[in-house]
mmCIF file of C-alpha atoms and ligand atoms in Angstrom:
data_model
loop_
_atom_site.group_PDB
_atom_site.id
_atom_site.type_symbol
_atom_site.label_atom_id
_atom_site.label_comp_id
_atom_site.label_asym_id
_atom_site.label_seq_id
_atom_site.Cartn_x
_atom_site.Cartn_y
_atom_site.Cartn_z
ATOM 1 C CA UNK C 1 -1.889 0.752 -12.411
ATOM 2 C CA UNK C 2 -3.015 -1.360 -9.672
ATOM 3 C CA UNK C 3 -0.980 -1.861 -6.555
ATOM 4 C CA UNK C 4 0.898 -5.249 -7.328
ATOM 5 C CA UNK C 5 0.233 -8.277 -4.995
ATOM 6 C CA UNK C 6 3.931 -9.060 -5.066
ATOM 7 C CA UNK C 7 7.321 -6.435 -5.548
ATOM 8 C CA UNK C 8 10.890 -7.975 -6.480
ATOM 9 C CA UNK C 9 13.262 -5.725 -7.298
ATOM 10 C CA UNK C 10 17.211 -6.259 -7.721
ATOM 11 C CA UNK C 11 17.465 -9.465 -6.726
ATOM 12 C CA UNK C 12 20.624 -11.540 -6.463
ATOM 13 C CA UNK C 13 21.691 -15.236 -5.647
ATOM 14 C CA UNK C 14 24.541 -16.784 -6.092
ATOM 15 C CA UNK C 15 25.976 -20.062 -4.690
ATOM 16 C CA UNK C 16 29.656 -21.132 -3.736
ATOM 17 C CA UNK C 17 30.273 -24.676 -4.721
ATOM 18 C CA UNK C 18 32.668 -25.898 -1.799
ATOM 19 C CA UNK C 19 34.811 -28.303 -3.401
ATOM 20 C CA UNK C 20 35.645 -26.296 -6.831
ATOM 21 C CA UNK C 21 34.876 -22.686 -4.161
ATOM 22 C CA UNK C 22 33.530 -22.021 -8.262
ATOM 23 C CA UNK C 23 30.690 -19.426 -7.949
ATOM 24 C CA UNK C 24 27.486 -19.828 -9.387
ATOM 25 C CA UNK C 25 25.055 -16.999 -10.476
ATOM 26 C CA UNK C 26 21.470 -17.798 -10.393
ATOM 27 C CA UNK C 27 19.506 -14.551 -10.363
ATOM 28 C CA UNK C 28 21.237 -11.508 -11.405
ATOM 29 C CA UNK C 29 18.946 -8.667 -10.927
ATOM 30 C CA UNK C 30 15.419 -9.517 -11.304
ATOM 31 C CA UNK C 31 12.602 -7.317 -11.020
ATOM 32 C CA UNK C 32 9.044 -8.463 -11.571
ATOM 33 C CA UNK C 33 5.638 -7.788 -10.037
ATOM 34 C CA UNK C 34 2.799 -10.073 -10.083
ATOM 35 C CA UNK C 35 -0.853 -7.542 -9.841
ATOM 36 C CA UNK C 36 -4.125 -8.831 -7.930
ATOM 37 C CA UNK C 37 -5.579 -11.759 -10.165
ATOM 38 C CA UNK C 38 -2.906 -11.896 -12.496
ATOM 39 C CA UNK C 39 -1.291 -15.464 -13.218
ATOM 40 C CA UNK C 40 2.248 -14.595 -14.756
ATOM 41 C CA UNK C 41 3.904 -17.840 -16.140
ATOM 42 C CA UNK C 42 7.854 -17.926 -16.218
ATOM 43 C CA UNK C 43 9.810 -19.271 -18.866
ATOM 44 C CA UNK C 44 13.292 -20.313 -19.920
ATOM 45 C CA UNK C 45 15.966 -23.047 -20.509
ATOM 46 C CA UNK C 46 17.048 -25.244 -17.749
ATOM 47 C CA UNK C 47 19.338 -22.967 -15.102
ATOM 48 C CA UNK C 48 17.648 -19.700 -16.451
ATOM 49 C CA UNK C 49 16.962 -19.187 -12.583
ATOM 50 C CA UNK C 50 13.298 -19.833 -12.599
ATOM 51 C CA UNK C 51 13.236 -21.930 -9.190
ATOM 52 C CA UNK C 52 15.804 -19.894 -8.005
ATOM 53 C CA UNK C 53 13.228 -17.143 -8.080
ATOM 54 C CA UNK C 54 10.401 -18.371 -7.023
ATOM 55 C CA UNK C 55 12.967 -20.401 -3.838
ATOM 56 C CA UNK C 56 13.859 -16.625 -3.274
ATOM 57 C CA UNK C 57 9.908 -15.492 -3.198
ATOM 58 C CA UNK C 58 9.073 -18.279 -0.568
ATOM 59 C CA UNK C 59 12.264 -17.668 1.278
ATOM 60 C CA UNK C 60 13.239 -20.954 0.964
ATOM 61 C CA UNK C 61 16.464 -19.207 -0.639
ATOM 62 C CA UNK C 62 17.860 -15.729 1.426
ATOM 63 C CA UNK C 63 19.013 -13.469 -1.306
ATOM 64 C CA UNK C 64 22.215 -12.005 -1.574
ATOM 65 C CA UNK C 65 20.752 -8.879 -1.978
ATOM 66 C CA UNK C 66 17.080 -7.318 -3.541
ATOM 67 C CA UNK C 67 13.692 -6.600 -2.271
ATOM 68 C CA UNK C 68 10.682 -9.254 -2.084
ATOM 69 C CA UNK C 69 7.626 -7.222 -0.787
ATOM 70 C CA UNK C 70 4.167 -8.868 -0.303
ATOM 71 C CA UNK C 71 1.134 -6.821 -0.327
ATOM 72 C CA UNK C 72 -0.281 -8.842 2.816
ATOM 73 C CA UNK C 73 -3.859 -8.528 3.611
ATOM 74 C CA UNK C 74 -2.665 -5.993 6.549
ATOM 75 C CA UNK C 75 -0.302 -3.764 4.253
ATOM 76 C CA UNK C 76 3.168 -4.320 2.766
ATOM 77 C CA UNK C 77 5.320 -6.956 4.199
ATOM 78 C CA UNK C 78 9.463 -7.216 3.177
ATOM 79 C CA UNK C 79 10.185 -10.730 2.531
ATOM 80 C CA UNK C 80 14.028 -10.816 2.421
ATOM 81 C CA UNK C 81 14.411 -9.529 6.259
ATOM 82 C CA UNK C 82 11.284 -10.431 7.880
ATOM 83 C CA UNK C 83 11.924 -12.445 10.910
ATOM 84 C CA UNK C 84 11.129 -16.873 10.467
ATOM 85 C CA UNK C 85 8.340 -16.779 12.930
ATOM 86 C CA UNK C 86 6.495 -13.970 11.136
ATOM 87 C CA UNK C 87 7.284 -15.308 7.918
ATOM 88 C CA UNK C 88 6.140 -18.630 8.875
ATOM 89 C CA UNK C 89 2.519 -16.858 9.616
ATOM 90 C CA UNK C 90 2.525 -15.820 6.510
ATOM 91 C CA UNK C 91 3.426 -19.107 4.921
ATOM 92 C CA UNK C 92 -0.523 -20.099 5.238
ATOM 93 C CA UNK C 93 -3.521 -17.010 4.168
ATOM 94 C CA UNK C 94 -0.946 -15.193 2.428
ATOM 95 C CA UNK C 95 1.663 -17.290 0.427
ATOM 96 C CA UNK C 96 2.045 -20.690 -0.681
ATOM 97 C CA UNK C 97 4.361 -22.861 -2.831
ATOM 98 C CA UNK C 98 4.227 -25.608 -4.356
ATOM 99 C CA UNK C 99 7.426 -27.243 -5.371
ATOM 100 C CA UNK C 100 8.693 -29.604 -7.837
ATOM 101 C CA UNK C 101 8.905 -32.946 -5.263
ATOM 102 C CA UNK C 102 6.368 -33.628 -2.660
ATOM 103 C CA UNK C 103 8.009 -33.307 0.692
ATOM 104 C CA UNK C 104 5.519 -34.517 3.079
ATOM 105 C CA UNK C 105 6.838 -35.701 6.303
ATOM 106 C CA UNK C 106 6.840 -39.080 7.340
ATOM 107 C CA UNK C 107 4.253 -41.717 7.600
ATOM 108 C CA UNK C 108 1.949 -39.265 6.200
ATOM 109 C CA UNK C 109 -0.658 -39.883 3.742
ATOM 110 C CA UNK C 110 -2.383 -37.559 1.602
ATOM 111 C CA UNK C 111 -5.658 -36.920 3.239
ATOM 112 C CA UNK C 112 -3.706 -35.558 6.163
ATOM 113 C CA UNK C 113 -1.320 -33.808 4.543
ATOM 114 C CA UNK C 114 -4.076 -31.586 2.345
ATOM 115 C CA UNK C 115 -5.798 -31.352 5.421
ATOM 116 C CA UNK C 116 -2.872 -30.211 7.606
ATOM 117 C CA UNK C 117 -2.403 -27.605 4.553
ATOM 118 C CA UNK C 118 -6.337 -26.132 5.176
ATOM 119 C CA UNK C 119 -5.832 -26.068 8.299
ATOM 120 C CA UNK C 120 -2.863 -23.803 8.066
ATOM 121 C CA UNK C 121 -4.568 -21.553 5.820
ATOM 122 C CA UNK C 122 -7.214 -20.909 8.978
ATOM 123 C CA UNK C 123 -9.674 -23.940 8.206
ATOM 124 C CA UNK C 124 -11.485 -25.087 10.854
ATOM 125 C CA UNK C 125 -11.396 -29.057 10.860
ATOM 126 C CA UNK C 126 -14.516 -30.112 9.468
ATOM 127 C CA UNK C 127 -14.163 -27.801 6.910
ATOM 128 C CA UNK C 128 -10.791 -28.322 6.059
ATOM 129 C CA UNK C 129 -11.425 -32.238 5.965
ATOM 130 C CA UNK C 130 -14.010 -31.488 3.365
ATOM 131 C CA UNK C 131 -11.668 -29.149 1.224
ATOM 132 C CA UNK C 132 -9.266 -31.819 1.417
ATOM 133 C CA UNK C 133 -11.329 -34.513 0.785
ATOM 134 C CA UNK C 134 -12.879 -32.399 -2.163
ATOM 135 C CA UNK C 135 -9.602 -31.077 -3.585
ATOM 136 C CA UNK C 136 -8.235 -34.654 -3.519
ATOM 137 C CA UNK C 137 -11.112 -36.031 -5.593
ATOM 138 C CA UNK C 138 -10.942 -33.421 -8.278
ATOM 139 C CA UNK C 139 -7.436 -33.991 -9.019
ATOM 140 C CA UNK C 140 -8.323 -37.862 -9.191
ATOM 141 C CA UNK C 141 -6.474 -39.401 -6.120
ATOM 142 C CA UNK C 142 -8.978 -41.727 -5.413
ATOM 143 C CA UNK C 143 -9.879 -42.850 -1.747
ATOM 144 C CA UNK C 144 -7.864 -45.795 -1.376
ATOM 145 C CA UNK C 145 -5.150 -44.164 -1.561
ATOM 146 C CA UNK C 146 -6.141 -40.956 1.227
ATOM 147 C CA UNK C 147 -4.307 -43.133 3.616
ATOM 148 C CA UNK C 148 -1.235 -44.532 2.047
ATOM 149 C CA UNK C 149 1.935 -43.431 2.883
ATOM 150 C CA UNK C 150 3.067 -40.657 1.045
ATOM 151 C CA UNK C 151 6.398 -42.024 -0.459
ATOM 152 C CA UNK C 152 4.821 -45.353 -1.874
ATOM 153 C CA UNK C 153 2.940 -43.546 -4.516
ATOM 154 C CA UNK C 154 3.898 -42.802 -7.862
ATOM 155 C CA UNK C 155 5.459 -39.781 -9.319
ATOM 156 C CA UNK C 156 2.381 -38.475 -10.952
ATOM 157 C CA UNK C 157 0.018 -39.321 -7.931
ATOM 158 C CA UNK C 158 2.922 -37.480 -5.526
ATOM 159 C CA UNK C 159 2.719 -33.985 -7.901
ATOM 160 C CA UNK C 160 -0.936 -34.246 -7.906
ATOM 161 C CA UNK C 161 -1.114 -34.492 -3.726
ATOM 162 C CA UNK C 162 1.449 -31.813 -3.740
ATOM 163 C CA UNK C 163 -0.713 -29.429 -5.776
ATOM 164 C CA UNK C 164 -3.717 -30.628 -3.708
ATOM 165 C CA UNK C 165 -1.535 -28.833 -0.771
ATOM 166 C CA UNK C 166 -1.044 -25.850 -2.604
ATOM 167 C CA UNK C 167 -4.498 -24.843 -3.869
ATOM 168 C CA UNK C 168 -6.385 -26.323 -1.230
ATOM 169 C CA UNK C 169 -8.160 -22.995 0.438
ATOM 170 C CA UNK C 170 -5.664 -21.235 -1.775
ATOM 171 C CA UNK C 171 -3.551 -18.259 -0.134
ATOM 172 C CA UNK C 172 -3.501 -14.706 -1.599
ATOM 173 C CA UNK C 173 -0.186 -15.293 -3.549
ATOM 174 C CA UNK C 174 0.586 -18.973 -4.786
ATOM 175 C CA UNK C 175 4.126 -19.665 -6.130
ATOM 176 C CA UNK C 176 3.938 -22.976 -8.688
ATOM 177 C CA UNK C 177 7.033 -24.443 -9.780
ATOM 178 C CA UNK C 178 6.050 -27.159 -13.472
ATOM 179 C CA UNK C 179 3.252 -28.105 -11.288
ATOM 180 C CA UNK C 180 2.144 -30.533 -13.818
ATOM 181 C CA UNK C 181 5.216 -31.781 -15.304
ATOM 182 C CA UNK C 182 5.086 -35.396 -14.322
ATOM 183 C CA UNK C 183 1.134 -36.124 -15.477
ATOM 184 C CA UNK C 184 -0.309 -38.415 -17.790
ATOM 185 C CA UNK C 185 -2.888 -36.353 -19.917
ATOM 186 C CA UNK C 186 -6.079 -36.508 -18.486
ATOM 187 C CA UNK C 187 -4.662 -36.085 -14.606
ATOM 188 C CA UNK C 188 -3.297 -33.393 -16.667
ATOM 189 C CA UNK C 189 -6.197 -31.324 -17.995
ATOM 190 C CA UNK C 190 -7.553 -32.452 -14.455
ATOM 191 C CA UNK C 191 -5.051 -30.378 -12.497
ATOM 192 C CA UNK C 192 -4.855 -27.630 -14.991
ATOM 193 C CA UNK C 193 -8.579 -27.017 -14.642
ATOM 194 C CA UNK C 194 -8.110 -26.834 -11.150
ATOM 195 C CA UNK C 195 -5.206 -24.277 -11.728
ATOM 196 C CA UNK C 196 -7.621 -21.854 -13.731
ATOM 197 C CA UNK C 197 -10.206 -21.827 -10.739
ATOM 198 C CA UNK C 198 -8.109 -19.585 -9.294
ATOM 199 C CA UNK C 199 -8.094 -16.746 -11.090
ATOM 200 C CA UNK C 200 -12.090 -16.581 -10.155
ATOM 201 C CA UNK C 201 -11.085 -17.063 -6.943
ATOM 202 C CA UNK C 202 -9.068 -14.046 -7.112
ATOM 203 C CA UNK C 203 -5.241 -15.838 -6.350
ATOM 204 C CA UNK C 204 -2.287 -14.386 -8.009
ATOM 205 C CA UNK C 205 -0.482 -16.806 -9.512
ATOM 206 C CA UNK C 206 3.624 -17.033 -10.421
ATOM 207 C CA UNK C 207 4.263 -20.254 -11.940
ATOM 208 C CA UNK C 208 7.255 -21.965 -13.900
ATOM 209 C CA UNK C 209 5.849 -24.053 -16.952
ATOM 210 C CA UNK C 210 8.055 -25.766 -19.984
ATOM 211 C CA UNK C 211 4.778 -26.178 -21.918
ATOM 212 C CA UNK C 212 4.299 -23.030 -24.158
ATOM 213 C CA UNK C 213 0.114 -24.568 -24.707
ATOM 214 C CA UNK C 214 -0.217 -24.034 -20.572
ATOM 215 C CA UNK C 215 1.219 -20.330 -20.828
ATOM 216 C CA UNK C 216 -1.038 -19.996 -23.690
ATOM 217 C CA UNK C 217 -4.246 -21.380 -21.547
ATOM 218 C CA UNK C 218 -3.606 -20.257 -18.122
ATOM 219 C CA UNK C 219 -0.877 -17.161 -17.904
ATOM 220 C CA UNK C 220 -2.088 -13.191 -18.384
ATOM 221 C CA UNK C 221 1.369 -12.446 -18.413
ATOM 222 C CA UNK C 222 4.613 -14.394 -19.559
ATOM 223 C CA UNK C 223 8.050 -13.670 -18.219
ATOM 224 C CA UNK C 224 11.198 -15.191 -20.166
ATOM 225 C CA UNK C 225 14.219 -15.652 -17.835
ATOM 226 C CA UNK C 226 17.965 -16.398 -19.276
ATOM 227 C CA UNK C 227 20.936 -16.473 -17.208
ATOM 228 C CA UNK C 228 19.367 -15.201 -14.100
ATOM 229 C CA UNK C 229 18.032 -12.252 -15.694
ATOM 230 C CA UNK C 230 14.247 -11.589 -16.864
ATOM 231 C CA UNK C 231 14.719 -11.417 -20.769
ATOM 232 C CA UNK C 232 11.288 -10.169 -21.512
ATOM 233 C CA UNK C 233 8.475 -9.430 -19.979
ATOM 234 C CA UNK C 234 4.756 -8.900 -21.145
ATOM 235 C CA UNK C 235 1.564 -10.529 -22.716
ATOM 236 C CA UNK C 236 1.426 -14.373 -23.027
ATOM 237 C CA UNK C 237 0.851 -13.628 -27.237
ATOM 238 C CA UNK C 238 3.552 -11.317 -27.615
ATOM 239 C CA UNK C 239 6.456 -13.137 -25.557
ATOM 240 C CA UNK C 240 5.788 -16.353 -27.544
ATOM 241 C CA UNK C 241 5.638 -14.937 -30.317
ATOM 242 C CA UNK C 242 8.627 -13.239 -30.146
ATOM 243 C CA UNK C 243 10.950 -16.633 -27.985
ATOM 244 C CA UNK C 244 8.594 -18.815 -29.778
ATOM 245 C CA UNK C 245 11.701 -20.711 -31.306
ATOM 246 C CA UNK C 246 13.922 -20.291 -27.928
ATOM 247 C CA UNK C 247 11.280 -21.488 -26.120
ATOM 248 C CA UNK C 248 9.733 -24.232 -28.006
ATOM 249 C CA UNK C 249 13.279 -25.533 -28.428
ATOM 250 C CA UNK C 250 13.577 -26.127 -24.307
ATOM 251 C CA UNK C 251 10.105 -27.181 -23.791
HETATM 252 N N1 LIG S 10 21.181 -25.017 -3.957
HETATM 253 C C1 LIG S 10 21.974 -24.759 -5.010
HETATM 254 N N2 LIG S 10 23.319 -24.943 -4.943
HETATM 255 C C2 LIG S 10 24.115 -24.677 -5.994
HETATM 256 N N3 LIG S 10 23.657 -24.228 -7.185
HETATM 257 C C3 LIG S 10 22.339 -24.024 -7.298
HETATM 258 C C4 LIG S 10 21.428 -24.277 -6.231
HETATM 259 N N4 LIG S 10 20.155 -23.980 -6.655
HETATM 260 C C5 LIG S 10 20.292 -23.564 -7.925
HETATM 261 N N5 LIG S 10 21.585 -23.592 -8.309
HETATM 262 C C6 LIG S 10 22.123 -23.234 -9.623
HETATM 263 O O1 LIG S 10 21.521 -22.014 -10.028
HETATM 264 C C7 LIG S 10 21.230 -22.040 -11.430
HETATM 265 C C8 LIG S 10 19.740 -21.802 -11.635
HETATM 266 O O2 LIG S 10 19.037 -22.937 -11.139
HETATM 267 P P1 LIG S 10 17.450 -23.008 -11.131
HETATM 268 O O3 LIG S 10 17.076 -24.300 -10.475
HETATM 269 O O4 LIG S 10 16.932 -21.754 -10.567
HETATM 270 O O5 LIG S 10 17.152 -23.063 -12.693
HETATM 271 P P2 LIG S 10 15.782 -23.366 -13.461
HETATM 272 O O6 LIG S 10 15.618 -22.294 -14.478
HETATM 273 O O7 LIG S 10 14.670 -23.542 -12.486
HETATM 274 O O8 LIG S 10 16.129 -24.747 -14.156
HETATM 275 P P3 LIG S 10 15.160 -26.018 -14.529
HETATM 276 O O9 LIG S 10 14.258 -25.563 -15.632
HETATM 277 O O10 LIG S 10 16.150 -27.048 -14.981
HETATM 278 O O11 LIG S 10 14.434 -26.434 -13.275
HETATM 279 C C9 LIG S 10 21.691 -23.408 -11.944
HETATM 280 O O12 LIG S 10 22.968 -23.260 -12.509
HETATM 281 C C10 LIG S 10 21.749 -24.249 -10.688
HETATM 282 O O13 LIG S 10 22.706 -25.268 -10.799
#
């Protein structure tokens, strides 16, 4: 088997609600790998743990406990201990998320913040102007709005500059969390043909989706998550098949 792109193994969360001191279990040991190229979808009902995962990949969550190793392009890299200012290196060439909410800092607009994203991913600035302004235009965010502040625009226009971010000179790993959720359908099948690029381009993909017909399209492998635990875990045909009525019922 090929050396996977991406390791977890035994991985734990929980959280400690301060006013109840009630403790919450989000991930309760999950192991997954993602291989070179392969775009594995995750599924599951609301508090399954999906985010929690992929907050846990990114670091944006510390684990309690577990092992996150990237397969950087200069060997293996643990995720969990690594210290913030090497892990913020790697937050460019080698792994990216894109989140549910745009989060782009103030008084931004979206031409700058696609092209602050290229140019964290090593773009020079000519060339990461042009990715941006490229990227942008394929996922239908039309020039008049390059400048606007980020917060004025709508929900659908916000997910769409936030995936811009993500893909734009896409890094080795990209983590994608219902990337498309919010989109009318043809920003939609926009967006999701921009998703599928990447598997030519050789980016391996871990991505929440609700929409069984996107797993169907996009993922090589599916990965059903329930209580914090990975329920199943194989091709995109078989999974469905066998959670088709679990899944369709939280889609
Ligand atoms: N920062 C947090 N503080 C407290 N609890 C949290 C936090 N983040 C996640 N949780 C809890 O962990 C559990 C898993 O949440 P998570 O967001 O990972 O689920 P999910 O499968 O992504 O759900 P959805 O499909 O609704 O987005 C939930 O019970 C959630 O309330």
């Amino acid at each position: 088997m090929t050396t996977p792109i991406l390791s977890v193994t035994g991985l734990h969360k929980t959280f400690t609600l301060h006013a109840t001191g009630r403790v919450i279990t989000s991930l309760d040991g999950v192991a997954l790998d993602v291989g070179p190229g392969e775009h594995v979808a995750v599924a599951g009902a609301s508090g399954a743990g999906k985010s929690s995962l992929l907050r846990c990949v990114y670091r944006t969550y510390l684990p309690d406990a577990g092992r996150v190793t990237l397969r950087t392009g200069s060997g293996p890299v643990e995720l969990t201990t690594l210290p913030d200012r090497q892990l913020a290196r790697l937050r460019g060439r080698e792994i990216g998320y894109v989140a549910q909410f745009l989060a782009a800092p103030p008084r931004t607009g979206p031409l700058q913040h696609v092209r602050t994203a290229a140019r964290r991913r090593g773009l020079e600035a000519d060339a990461a102007e042009d990715a941006a302004v490229g990227t942008l235009r394929r996922l239908g965010i039309d020039e008049p709005l390059w400048a606007v502040d980020c917060s004025v625009l709508s929900g659908g226009e916000r997910q769409r500059v936030n995936l811009a971010a993500g893909i734009v000179s896409p890094p080795r790993l990209l983590l994608l969390d219902e990337p498309v959720s919010a989109l009318d359908p043809g920003n939609r099948e926009r967006a999701l043909a921009e998703i599928d690029t990447l598997a030519r381009r050789e980016v391996s993909v871990l991505a929440v989706y609700h929409d069984m017909r996107i797993i169907r399209r996009l993922a090589t492998r599916a990965v059903v998550m329930d209580r914090g635990r990975v329920l199943a875990d194989g091709s995109p045909e078989t999974i469905l098949a066998q959670h088709h009525t679990a899944l369709e019922e939280v889609a």
